[in-house]
Short mmCIF file of C-alpha atoms in Angstrom, two decimals:
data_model
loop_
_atom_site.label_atom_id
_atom_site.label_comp_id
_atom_site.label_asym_id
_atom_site.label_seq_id
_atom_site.Cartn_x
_atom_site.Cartn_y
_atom_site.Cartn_z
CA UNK A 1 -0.03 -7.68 -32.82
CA UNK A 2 0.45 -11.64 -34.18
CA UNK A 3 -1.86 -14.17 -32.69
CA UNK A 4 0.32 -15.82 -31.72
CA UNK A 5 1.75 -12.85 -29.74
CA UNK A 6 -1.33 -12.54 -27.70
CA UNK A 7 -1.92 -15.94 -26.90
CA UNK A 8 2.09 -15.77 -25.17
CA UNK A 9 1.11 -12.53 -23.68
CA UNK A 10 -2.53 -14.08 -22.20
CA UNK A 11 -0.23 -17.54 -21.04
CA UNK A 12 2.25 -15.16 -19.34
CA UNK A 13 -0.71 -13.84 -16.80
CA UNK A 14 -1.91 -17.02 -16.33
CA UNK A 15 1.81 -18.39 -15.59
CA UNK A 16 1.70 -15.48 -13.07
CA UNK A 17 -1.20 -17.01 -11.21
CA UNK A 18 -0.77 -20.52 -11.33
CA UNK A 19 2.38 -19.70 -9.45
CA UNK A 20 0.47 -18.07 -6.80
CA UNK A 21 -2.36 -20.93 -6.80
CA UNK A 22 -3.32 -23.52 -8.39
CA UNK A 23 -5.81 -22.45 -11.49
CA UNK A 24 -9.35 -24.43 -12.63
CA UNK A 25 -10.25 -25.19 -16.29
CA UNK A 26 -13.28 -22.58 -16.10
CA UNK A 27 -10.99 -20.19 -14.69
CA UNK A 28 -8.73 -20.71 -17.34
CA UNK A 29 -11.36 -20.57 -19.95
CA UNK A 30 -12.72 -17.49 -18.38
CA UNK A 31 -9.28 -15.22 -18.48
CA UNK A 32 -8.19 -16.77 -22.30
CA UNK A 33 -12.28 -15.43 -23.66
CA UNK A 34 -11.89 -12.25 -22.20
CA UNK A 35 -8.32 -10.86 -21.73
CA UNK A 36 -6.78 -8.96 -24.71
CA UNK A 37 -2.89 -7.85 -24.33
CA UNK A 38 -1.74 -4.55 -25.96
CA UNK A 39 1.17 -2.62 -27.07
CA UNK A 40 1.72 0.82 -25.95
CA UNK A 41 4.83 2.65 -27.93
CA UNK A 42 7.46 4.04 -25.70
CA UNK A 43 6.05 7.16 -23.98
CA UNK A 44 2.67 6.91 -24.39
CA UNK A 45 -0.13 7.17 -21.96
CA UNK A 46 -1.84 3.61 -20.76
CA UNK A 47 -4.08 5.73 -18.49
CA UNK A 48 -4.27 9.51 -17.84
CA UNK A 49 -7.15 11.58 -15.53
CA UNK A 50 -9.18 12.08 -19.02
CA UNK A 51 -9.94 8.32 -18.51
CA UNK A 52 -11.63 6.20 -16.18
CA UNK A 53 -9.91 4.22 -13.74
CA UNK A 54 -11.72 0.74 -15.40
CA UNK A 55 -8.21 -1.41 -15.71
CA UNK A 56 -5.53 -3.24 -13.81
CA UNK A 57 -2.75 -3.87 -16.40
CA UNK A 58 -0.41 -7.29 -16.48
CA UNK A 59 2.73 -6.03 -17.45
CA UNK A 60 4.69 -8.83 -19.36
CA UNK A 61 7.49 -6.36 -20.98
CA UNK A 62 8.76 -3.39 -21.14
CA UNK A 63 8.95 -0.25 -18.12
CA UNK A 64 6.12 1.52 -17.12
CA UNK A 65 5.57 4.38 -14.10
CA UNK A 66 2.86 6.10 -12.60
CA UNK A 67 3.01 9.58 -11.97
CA UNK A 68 0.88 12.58 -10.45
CA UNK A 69 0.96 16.02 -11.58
CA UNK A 70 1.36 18.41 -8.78
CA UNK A 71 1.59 22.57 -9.77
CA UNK A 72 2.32 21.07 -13.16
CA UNK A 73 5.48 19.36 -12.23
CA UNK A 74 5.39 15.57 -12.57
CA UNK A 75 5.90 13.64 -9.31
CA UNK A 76 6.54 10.17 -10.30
CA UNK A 77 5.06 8.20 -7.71
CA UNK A 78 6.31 4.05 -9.00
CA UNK A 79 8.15 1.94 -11.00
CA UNK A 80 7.00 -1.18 -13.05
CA UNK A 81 9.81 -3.19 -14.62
CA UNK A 82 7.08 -6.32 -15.34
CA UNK A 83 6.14 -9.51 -14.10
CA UNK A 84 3.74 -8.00 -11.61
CA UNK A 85 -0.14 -5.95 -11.79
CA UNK A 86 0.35 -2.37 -12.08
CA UNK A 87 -2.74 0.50 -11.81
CA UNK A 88 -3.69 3.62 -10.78
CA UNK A 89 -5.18 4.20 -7.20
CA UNK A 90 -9.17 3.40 -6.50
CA UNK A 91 -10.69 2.77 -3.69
CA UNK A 92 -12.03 -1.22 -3.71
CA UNK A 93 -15.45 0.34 -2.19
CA UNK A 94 -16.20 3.43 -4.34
CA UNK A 95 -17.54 3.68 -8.07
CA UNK A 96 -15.35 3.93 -10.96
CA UNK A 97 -14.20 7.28 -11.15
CA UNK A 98 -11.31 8.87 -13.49
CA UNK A 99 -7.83 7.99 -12.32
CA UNK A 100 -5.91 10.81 -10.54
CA UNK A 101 -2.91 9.06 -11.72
CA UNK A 102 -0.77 9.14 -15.00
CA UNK A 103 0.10 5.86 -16.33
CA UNK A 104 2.82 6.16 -18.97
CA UNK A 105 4.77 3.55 -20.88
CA UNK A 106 8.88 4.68 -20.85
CA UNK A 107 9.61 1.62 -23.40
CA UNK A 108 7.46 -0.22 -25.37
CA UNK A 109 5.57 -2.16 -23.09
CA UNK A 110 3.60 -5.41 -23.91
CA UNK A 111 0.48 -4.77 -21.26
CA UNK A 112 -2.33 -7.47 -20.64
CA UNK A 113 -5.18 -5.18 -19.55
CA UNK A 114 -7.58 -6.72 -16.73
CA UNK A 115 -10.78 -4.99 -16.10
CA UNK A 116 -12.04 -4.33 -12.47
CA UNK A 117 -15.32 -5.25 -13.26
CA UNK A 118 -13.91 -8.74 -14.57
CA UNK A 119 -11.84 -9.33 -12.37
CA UNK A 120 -14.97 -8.90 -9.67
CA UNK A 121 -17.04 -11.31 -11.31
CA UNK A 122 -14.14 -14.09 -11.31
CA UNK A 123 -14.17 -13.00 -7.57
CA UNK A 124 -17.57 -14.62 -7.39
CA UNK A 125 -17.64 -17.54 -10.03
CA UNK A 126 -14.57 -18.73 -8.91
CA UNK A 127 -13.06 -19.17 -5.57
CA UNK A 128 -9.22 -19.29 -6.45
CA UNK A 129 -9.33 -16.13 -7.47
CA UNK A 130 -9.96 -14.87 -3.58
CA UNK A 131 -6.44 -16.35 -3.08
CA UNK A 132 -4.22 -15.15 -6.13
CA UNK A 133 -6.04 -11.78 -5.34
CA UNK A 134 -5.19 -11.70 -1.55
CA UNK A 135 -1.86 -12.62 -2.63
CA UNK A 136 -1.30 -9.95 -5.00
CA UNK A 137 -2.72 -7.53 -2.90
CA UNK A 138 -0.57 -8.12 -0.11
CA UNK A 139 2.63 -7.83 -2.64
CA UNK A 140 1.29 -4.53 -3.53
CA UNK A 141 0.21 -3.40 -0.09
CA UNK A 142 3.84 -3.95 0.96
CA UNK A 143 5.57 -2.47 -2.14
CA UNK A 144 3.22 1.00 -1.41
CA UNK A 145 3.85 0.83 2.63
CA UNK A 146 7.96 0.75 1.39
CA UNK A 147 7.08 3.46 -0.99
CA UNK A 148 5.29 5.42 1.80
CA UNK A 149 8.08 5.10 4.24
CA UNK A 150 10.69 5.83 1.77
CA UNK A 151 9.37 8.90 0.66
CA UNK A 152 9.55 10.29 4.20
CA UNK A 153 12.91 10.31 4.68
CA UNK A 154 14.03 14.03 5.20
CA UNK A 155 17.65 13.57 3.67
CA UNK A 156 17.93 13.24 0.00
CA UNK A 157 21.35 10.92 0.75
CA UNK A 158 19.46 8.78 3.02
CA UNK A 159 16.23 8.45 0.69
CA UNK A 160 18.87 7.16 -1.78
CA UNK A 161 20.55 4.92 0.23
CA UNK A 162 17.11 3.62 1.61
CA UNK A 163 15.96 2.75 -1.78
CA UNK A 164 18.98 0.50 -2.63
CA UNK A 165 18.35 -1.08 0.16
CA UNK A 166 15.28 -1.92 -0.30
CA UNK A 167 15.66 -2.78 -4.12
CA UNK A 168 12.60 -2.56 -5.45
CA UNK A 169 13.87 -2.65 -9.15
CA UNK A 170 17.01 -2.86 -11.16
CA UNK A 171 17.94 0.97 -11.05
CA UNK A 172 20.43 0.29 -14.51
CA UNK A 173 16.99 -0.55 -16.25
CA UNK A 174 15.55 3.29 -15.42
CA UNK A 175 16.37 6.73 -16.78
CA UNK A 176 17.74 8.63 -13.93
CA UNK A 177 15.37 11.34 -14.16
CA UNK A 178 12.95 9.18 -13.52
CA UNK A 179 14.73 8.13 -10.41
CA UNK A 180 15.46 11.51 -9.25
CA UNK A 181 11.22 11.97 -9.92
CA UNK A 182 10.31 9.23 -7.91
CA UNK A 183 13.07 9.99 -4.86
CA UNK A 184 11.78 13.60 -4.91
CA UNK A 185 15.02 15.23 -6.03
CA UNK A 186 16.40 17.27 -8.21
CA UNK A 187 18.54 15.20 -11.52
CA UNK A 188 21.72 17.02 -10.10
CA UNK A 189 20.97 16.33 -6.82
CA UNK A 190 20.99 12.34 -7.32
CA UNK A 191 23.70 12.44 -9.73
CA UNK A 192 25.72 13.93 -6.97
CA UNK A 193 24.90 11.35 -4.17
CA UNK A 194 25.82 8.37 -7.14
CA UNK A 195 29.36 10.07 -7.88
CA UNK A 196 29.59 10.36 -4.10
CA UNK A 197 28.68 6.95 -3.46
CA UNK A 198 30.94 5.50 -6.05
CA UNK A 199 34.08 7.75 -4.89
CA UNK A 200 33.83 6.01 -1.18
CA UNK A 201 33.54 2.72 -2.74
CA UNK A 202 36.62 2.99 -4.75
CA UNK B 1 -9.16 -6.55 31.64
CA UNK B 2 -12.80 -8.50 32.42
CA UNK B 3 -14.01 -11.02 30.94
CA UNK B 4 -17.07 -9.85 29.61
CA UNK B 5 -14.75 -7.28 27.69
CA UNK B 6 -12.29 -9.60 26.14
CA UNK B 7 -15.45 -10.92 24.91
CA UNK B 8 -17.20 -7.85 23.70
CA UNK B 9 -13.50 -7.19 21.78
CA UNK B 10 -13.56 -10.38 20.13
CA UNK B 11 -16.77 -9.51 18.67
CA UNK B 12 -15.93 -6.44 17.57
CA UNK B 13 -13.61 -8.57 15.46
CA UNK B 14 -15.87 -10.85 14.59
CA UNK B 15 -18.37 -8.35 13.30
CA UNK B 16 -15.47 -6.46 11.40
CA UNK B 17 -15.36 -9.21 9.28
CA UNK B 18 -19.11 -10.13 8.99
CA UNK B 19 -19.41 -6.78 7.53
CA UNK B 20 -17.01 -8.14 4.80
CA UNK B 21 -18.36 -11.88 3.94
CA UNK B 22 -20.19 -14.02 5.95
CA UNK B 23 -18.75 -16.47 8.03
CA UNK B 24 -19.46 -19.90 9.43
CA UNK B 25 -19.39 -21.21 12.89
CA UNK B 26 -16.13 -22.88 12.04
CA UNK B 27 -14.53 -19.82 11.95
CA UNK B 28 -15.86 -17.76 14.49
CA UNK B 29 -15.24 -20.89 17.14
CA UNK B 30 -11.27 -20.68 15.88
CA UNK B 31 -11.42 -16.76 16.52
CA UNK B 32 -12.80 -16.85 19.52
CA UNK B 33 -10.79 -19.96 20.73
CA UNK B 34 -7.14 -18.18 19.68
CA UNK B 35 -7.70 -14.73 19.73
CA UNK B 36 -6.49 -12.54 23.06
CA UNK B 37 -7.68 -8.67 23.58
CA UNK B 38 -5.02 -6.56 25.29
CA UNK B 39 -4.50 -2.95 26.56
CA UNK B 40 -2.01 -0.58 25.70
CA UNK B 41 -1.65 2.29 27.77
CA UNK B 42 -1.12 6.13 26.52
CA UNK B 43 2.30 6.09 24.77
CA UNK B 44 3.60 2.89 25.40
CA UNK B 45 4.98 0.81 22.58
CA UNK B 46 3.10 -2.26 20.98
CA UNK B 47 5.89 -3.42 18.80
CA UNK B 48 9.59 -2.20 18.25
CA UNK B 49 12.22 -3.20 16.43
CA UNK B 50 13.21 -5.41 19.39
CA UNK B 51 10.26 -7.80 18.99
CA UNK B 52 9.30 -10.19 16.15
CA UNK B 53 6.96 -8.64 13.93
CA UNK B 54 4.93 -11.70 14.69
CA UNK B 55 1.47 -10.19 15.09
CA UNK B 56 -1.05 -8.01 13.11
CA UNK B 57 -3.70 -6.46 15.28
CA UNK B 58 -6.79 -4.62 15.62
CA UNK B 59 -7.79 -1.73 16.74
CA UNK B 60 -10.89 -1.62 18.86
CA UNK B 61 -11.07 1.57 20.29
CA UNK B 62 -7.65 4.46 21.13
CA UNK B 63 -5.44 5.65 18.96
CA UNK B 64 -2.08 4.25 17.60
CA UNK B 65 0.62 5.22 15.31
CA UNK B 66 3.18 3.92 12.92
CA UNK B 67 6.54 5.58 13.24
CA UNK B 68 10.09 4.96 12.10
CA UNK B 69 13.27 6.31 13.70
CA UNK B 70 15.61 7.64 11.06
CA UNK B 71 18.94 9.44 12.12
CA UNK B 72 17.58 9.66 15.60
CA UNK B 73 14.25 11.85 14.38
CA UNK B 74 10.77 9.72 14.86
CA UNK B 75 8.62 10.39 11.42
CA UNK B 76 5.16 8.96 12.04
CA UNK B 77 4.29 6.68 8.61
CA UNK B 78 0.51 6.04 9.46
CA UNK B 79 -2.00 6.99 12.11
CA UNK B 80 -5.01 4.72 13.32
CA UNK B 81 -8.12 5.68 15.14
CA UNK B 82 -9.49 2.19 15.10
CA UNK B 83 -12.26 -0.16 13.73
CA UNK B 84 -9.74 -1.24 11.09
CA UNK B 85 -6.29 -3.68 11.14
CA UNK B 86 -2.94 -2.50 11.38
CA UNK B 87 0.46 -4.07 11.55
CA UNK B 88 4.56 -3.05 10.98
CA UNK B 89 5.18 -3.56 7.38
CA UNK B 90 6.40 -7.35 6.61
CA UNK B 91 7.03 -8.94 3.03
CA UNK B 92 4.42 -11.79 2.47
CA UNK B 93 6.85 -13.90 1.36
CA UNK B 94 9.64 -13.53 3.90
CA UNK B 95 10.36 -15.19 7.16
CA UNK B 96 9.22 -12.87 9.87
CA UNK B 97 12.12 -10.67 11.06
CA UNK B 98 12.20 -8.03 13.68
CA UNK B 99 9.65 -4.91 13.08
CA UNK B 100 11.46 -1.93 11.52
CA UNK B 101 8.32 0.28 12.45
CA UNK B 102 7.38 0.96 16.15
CA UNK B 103 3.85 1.08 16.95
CA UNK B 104 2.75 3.41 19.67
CA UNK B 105 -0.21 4.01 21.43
CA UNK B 106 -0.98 7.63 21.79
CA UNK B 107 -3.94 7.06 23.85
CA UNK B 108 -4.96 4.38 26.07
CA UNK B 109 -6.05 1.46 22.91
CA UNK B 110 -8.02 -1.54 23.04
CA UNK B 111 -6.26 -4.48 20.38
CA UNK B 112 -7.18 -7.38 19.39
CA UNK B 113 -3.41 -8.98 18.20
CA UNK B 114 -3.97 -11.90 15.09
CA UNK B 115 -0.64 -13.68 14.49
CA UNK B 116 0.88 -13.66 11.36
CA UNK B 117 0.39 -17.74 11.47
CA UNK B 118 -3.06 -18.24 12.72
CA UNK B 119 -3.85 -16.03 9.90
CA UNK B 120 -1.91 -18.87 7.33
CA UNK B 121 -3.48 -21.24 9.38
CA UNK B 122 -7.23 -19.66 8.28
CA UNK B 123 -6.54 -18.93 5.21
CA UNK B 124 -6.23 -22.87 4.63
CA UNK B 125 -8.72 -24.48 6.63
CA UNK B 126 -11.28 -21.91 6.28
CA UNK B 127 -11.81 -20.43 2.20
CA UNK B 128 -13.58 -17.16 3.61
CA UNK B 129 -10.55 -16.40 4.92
CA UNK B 130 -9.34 -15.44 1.69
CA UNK B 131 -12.30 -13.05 1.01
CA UNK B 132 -11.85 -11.29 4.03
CA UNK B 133 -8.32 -11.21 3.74
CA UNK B 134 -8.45 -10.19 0.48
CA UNK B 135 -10.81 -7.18 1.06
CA UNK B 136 -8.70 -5.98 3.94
CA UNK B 137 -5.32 -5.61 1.99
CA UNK B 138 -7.96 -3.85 -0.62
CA UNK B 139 -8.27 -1.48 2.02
CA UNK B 140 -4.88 -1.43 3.05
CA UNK B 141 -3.00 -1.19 -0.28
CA UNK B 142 -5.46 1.53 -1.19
CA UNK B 143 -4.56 3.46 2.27
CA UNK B 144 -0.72 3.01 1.70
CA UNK B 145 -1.32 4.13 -1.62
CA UNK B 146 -2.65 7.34 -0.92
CA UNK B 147 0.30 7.91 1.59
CA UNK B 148 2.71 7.43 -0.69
CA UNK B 149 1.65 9.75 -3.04
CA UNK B 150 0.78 12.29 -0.04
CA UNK B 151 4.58 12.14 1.11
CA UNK B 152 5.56 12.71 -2.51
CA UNK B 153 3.81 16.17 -2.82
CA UNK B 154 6.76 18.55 -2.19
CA UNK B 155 4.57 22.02 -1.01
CA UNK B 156 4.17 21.65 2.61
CA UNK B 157 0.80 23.76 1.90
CA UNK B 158 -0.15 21.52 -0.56
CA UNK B 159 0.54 18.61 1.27
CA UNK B 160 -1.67 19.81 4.28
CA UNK B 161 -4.71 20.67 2.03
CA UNK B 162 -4.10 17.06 -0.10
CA UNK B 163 -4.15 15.19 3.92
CA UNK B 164 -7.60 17.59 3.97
CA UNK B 165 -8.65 16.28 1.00
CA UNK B 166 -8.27 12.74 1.56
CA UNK B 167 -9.85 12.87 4.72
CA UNK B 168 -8.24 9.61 6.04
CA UNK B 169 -9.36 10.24 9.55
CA UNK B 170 -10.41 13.02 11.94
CA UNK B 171 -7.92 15.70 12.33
CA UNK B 172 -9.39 17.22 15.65
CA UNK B 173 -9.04 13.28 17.60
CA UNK B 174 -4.62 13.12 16.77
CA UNK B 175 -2.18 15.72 18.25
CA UNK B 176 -0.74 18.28 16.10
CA UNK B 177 2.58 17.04 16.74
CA UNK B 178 1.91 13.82 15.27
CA UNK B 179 0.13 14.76 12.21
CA UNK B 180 3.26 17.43 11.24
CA UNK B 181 5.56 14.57 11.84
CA UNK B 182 3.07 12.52 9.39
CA UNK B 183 3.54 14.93 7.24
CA UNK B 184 6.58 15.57 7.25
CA UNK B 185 6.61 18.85 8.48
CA UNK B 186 7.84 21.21 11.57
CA UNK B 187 5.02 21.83 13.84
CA UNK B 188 5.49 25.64 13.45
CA UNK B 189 5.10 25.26 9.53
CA UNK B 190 1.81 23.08 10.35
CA UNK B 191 0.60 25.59 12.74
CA UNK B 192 0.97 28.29 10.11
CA UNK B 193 -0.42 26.91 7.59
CA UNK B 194 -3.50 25.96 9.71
CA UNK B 195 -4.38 29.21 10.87
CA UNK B 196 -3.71 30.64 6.97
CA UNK B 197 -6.42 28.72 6.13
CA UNK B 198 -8.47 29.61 8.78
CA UNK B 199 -8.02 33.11 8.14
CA UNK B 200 -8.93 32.81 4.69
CA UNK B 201 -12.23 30.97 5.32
CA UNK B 202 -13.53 34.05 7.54
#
């Protein structure tokens, strides 16, 4: 990756926070010495259970999901599109362990990884980072409560119909087996609510 | 409810978030000076989509639930047994709109409710705020998190020995009815699948 690349990627996160708060000069300096973006190719792995659960990832470009195996079926469990911090599940009070979740790249995806133990230090040397942290947290707690809710819906139609609503992402941007993964139903099953859907609208 | 226990529930609040970051006199005199205890009796509602979801609150001693209604059916989203904060789902960034979760409390509950503004209010004048807040939605995303992927797991079986697994609060303290309906299941599957289990551990 050019230089140049990875100083736009690094300026991209820190766009991302000083639009949540205002950002110092140390904290600045901090994020610039210690950040480094990556590429991952289109359906790669940014994080599987072989690794430990060390990263948050920025994700400036590109579409990534998380997923879960379960019986050895893939159970996609979200969506990234960008512009927001994606990573798998860990508990802010336990120890590093390895992630129980799949991270996977489904385009090539310009990432800016963040590491937990960073990002806990920054916690302490400077203060602004309690507030872009709170504030990103409570983006994510809401997107995984919607998530949670969504996925309880009994009726396949209404799950579908619940997640437009709620819009979480562009759905023209995502395969639709990756759709029909993450609504927990079949590819013909969701296939058949769209044509449905679009018949009643016409 | 006496005095002396609006006071003792107040501190129970207080020391919730002592055991997060310390905090100064400042704070604890605009806690104590805004904050009002209440009681909800067995199965009455604390919030429904007829009230503003104005308020987080929490949870002292009972038990309460999170439950949406969808096609007429009740499916319970989250269960509480207390010592921790819970609240209807709301975007951070939105104007505060009706709840479209119902909380319920299944057995006579202690609360301590925080509005959604004080909270803005202390996250301004007071910077600890922002730890605490920040390790609460740590907590929270990290609980929502884990339900998400828990509804996503398509084996009822499974499902019950993942909620086992995750151990996200004491099985024996909630009614069976409301832990099939958390997970999404009839009460005669749970049942089954419960004494399975129990059969194969003898």
């Amino acid at each position: 990756m050019l230089e140049s690349r990875k100083v736009f990627l690094v300026n991209a996160v820190l766009n991302y926070f000083s639009s949540l708060n205002p950002i110092t000069p140390g904290f600045i300096q901090e994020i610039e010495k210690n950040l480094q973006p990556i590429l991952v190719k289109k359906n790669k792995y940014i994080l599987s259970p072989i690794d430990n659960n060390d990263d948050v990832f920025f994700v400036v470009s590109g579409l990534v999901r998380g997923f879960i195996k379960d019986d050895g079926k893939e159970i996609t469990t979200w969506i990234s599109l960008g512009n927001e911090f994606i990573g798998a599940i860990q508990h802010p009070d336990e120890n590093i362990q390895p992630s129980i979740e799949y991270l996977q790249a489904l385009e090539n995806s310009e990432l800016v990884p963040m590491p937990r133990t960073f990002i806990n230090k920054l916690y302490s040397s400077h203060q602004e980072t309690n507030v872009i942290g709170r504030k990103i947290l409570a983006l994510q707690y809401h997107a995984a409560s919607e998530r949670s809710i969504l996925a309880r819906i009994p009726s396949a139609e209404r799950r579908y119909e619940k997640f437009l609503e709620l819009n979480s992402f562009d759905v023209s941007k995502v395969p639709l087996r990756c759709i029909a993964s993450y609504l927990g139903m079949r590819l013909e099953t969701l296939s058949r609510i769209r044509s449905r859907l679009v018949k009643e609208l016409v």
